[in-house]
Short mmCIF file of C-alpha atoms in Angstrom, two decimals:
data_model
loop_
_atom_site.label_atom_id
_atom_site.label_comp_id
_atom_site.label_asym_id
_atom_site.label_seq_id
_atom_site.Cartn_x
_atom_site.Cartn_y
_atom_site.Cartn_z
CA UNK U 251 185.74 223.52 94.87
CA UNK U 252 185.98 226.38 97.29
CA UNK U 253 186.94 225.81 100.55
CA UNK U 254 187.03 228.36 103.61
CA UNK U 255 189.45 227.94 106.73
CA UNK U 256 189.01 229.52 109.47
CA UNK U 257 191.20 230.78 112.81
CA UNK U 258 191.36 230.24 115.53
CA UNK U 259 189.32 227.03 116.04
CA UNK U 260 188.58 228.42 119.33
CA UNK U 261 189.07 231.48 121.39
CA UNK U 262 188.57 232.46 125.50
CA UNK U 263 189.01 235.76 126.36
CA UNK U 264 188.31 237.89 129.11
CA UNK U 265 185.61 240.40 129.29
CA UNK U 266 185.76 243.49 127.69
CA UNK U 267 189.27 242.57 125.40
CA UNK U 268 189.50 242.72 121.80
CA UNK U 269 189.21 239.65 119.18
CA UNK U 270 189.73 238.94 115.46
CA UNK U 271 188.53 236.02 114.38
CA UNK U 272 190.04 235.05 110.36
CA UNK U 273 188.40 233.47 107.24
CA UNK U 274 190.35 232.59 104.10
CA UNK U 275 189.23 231.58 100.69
CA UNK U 276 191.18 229.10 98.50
CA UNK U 277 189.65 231.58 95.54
CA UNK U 278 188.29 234.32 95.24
CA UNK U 279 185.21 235.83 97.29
CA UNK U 280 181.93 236.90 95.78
CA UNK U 281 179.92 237.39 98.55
CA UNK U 282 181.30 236.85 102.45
CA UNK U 283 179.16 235.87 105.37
CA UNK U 284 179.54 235.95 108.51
CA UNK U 285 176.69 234.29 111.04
CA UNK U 286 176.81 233.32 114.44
CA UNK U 287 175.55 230.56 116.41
CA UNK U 288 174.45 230.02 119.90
CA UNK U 289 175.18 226.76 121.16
CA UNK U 290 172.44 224.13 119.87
CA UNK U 291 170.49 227.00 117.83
CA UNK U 292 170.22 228.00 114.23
CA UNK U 293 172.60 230.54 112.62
CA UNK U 294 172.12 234.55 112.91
CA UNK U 295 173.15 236.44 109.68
CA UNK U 296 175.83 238.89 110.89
CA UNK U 297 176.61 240.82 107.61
CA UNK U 298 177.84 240.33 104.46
CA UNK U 299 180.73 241.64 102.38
CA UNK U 300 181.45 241.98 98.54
CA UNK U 301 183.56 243.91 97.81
CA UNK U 302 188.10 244.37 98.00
CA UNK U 303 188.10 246.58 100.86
CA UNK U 304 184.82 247.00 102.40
CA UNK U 305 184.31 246.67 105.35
CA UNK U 306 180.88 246.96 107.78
CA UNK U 307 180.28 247.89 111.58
CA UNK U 308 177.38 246.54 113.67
CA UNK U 309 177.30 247.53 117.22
CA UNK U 310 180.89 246.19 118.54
CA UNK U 311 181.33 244.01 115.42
CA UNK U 312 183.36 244.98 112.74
CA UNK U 313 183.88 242.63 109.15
CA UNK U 314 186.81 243.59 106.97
CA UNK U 315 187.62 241.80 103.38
CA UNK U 316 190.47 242.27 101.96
CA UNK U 317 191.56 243.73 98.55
CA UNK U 318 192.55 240.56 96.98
CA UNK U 319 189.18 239.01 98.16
CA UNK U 320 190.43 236.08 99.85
CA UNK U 321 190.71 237.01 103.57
CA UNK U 322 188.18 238.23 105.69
CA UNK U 323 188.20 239.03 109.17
CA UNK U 324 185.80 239.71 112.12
CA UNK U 325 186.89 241.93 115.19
CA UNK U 326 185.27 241.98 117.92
CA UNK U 327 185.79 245.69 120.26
CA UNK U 328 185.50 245.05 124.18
CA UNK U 329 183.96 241.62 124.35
CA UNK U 330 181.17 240.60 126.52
CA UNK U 331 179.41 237.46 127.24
CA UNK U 332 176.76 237.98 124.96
CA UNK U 333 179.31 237.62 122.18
CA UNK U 334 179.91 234.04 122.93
CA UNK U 335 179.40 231.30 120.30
CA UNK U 336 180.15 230.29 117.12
CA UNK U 337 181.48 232.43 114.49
CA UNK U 338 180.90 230.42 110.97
CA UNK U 339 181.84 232.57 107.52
CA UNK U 340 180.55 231.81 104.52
CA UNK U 341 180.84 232.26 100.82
CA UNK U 342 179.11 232.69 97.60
CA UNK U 343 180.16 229.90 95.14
CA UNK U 344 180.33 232.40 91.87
CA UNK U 345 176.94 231.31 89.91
CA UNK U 346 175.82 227.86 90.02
CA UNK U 347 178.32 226.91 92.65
CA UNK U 348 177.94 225.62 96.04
CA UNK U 349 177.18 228.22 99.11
CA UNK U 350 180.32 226.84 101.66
CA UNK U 351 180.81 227.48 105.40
CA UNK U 352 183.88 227.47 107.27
CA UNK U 353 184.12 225.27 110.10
CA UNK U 354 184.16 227.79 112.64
CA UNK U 355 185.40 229.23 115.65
CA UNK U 356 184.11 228.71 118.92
CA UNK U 357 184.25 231.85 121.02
CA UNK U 358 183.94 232.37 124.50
CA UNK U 359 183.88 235.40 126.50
CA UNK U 360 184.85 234.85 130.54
CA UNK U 361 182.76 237.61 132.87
CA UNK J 195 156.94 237.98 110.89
CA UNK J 196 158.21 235.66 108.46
CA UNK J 197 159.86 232.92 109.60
CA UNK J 198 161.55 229.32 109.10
CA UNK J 199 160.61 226.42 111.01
CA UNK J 200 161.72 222.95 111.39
CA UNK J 201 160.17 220.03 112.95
CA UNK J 202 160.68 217.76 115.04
CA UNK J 203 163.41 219.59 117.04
CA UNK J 204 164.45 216.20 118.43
CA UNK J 205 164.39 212.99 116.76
CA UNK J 206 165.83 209.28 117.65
CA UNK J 207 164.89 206.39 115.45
CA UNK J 208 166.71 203.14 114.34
CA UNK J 209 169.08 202.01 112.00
CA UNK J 210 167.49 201.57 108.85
CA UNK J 211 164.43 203.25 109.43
CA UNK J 212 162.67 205.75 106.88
CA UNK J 213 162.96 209.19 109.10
CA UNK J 214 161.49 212.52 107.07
CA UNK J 215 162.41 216.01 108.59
CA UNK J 216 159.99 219.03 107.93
CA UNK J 217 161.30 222.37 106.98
CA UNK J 218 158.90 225.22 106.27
CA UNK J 219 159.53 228.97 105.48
CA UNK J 220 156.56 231.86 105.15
CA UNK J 221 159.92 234.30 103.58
CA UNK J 222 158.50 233.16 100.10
CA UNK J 223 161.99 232.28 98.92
CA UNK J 224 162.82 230.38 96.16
CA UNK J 225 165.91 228.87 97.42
CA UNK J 226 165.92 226.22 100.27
CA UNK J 227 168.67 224.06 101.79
CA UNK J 228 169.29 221.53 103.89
CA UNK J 229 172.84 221.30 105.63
CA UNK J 230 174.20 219.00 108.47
CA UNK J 231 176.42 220.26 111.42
CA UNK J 232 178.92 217.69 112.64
CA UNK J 233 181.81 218.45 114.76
CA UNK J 234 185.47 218.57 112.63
CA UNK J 235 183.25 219.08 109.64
CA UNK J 236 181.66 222.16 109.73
CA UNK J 237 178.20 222.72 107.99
CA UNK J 238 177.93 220.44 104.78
CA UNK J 239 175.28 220.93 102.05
CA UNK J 240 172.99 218.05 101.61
CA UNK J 241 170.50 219.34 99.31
CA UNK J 242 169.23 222.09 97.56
CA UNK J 243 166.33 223.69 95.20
CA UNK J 244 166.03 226.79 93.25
CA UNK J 245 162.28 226.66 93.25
CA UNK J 246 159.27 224.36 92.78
CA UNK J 247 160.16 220.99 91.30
CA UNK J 248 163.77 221.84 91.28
CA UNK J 249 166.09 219.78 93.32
CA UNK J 250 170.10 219.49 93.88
CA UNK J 251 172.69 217.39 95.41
CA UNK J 252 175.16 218.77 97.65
CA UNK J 253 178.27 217.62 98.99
CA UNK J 254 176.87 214.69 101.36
CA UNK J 255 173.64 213.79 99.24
CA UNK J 256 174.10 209.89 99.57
CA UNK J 257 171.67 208.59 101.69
CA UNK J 258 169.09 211.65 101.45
CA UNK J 259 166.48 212.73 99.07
CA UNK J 260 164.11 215.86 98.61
CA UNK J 261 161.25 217.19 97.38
CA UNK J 262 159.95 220.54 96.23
CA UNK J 263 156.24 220.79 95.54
CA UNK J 264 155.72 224.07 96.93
CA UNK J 265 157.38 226.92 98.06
CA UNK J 266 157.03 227.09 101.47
CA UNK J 267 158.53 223.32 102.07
CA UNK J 268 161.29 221.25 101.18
CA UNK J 269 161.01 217.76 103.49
CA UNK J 270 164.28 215.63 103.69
CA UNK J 271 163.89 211.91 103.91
CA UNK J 272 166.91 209.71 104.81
CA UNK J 273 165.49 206.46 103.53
CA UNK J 274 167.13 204.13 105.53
CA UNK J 275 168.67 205.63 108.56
CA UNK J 276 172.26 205.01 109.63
CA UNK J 277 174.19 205.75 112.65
CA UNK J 278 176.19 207.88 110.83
CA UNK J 279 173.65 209.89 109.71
CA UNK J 280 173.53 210.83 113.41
CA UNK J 281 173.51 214.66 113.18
CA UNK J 282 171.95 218.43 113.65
CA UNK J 283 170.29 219.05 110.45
CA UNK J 284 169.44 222.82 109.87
CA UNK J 285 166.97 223.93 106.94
CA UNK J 286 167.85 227.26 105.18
CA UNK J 287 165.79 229.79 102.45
CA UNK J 288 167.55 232.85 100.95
CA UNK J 289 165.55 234.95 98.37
CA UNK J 290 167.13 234.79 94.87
CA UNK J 291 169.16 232.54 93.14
CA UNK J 292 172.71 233.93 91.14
CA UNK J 293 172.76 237.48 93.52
CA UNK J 294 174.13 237.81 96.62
CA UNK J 295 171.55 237.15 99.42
CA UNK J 296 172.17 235.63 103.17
CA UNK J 297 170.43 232.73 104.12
CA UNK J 298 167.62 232.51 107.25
CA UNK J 299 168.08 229.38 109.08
CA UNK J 300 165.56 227.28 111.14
CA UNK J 301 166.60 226.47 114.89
CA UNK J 302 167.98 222.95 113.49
CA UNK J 303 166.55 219.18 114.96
CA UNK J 304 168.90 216.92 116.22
CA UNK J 305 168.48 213.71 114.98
CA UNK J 306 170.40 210.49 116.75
CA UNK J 307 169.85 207.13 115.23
CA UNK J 308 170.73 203.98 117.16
#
């Protein structure tokens, strides 16, 4: 079965510095997700990613996979507090597979 | 606005108890699932369904079951509650089965059972 690992497990950075946070596949991606989660709340879709290469911008958020499909990652440009939580990814089992998560990466952002 | 819902948000029964969890979208999706959030493990599929009448284990099913009449609700029922069973459980609906579509999640209920 797929499984997704993610790093770091957790991250504190100062205000208004730079992140990536990484996801890796043990096979090949069909779809990548990344959500976030405030602390005791439900996840928030953050985008999704398909294809070797793409990559996807939303606000200060940028989501890269790479060409081989296995590795994404999630950069985060001039962090604020609002960013903080936890970052899950997670991936398409290819059809009739299990949807997996990673298990995540606790970020937090120090005003 | 379309939405997914979960009830009760909180929940603490006792060990061996029947305890059923409510999950209800208004997205109109055929896919639901039911995952449990425990520290070191990540998110963990319980159950799942494709549509009315259709029904799926996932990873951790023992100890769970599920229902699909409709398509608005899938209820999970842990028959006889355990202490490990202890958990957040969060309810999730995406729209089509075999293409690539994220999933909405409810705000989760935290269940403790002593």
């Amino acid at each position: 079965s797929q499984e997704l690992e993610q790093s770091p497990q957790s991250l504190i950075v100062q205000e208004g510095k730079n992140l990536t946070i990484n996801c890796t596949s043990s096979k090949t991606l069909y779809g990548l997700y990344w959500y976030k989660q405030k602390y005791g709340e439900g996840l928030i879709f953050l985008m999704m990613l398909q294809k070797g290469g793409e990559e996807k911008s939303h606000e200060k958020i940028t989501a890269k996979l790479d060409e081989k499909k296995q590795q994404s990652s999630l950069h985060i440009t001039a962090s604020q507090p609002s960013h903080a939580g936890i970052y899950l990814c997670g991936a398409d089992g290819h059809y009739g597979q299990n949807f997996v998560f990673g298990p995540g990466t606790r970020l937090s952002v120090l005003p | 606005d379309a939405e997914i819902t979960q009830s009760p948000r909180h929940k603490i029964t006792e060990t061996g108890r029947q305890v059923t969890l409510a999950c209800h979208q208004t997205w109109n999706h055929n896919n639901m699932f039911w995952y449990r959030q425990d520290l070191g493990h990540g998110l963990r599929l319980i159950h799942y369904s494709y549509g009315v009448q259709d029904t799926n284990k996932g990873e951790v099913s023992d100890g769970y079951s599920v229902s699909r009449s409709n398509t608005e609700d899938l209820p999970l029922t842990l028959e006889s509650a355990a202490s490990s069973q202890t958990s957040v459980y969060f309810c999730a609906s995406s729209e089509s089965r075999g293409e690539h579509n994220e999933q909405f999640f409810g705000p989760g209920t935290r269940l403790t059972v002593l």
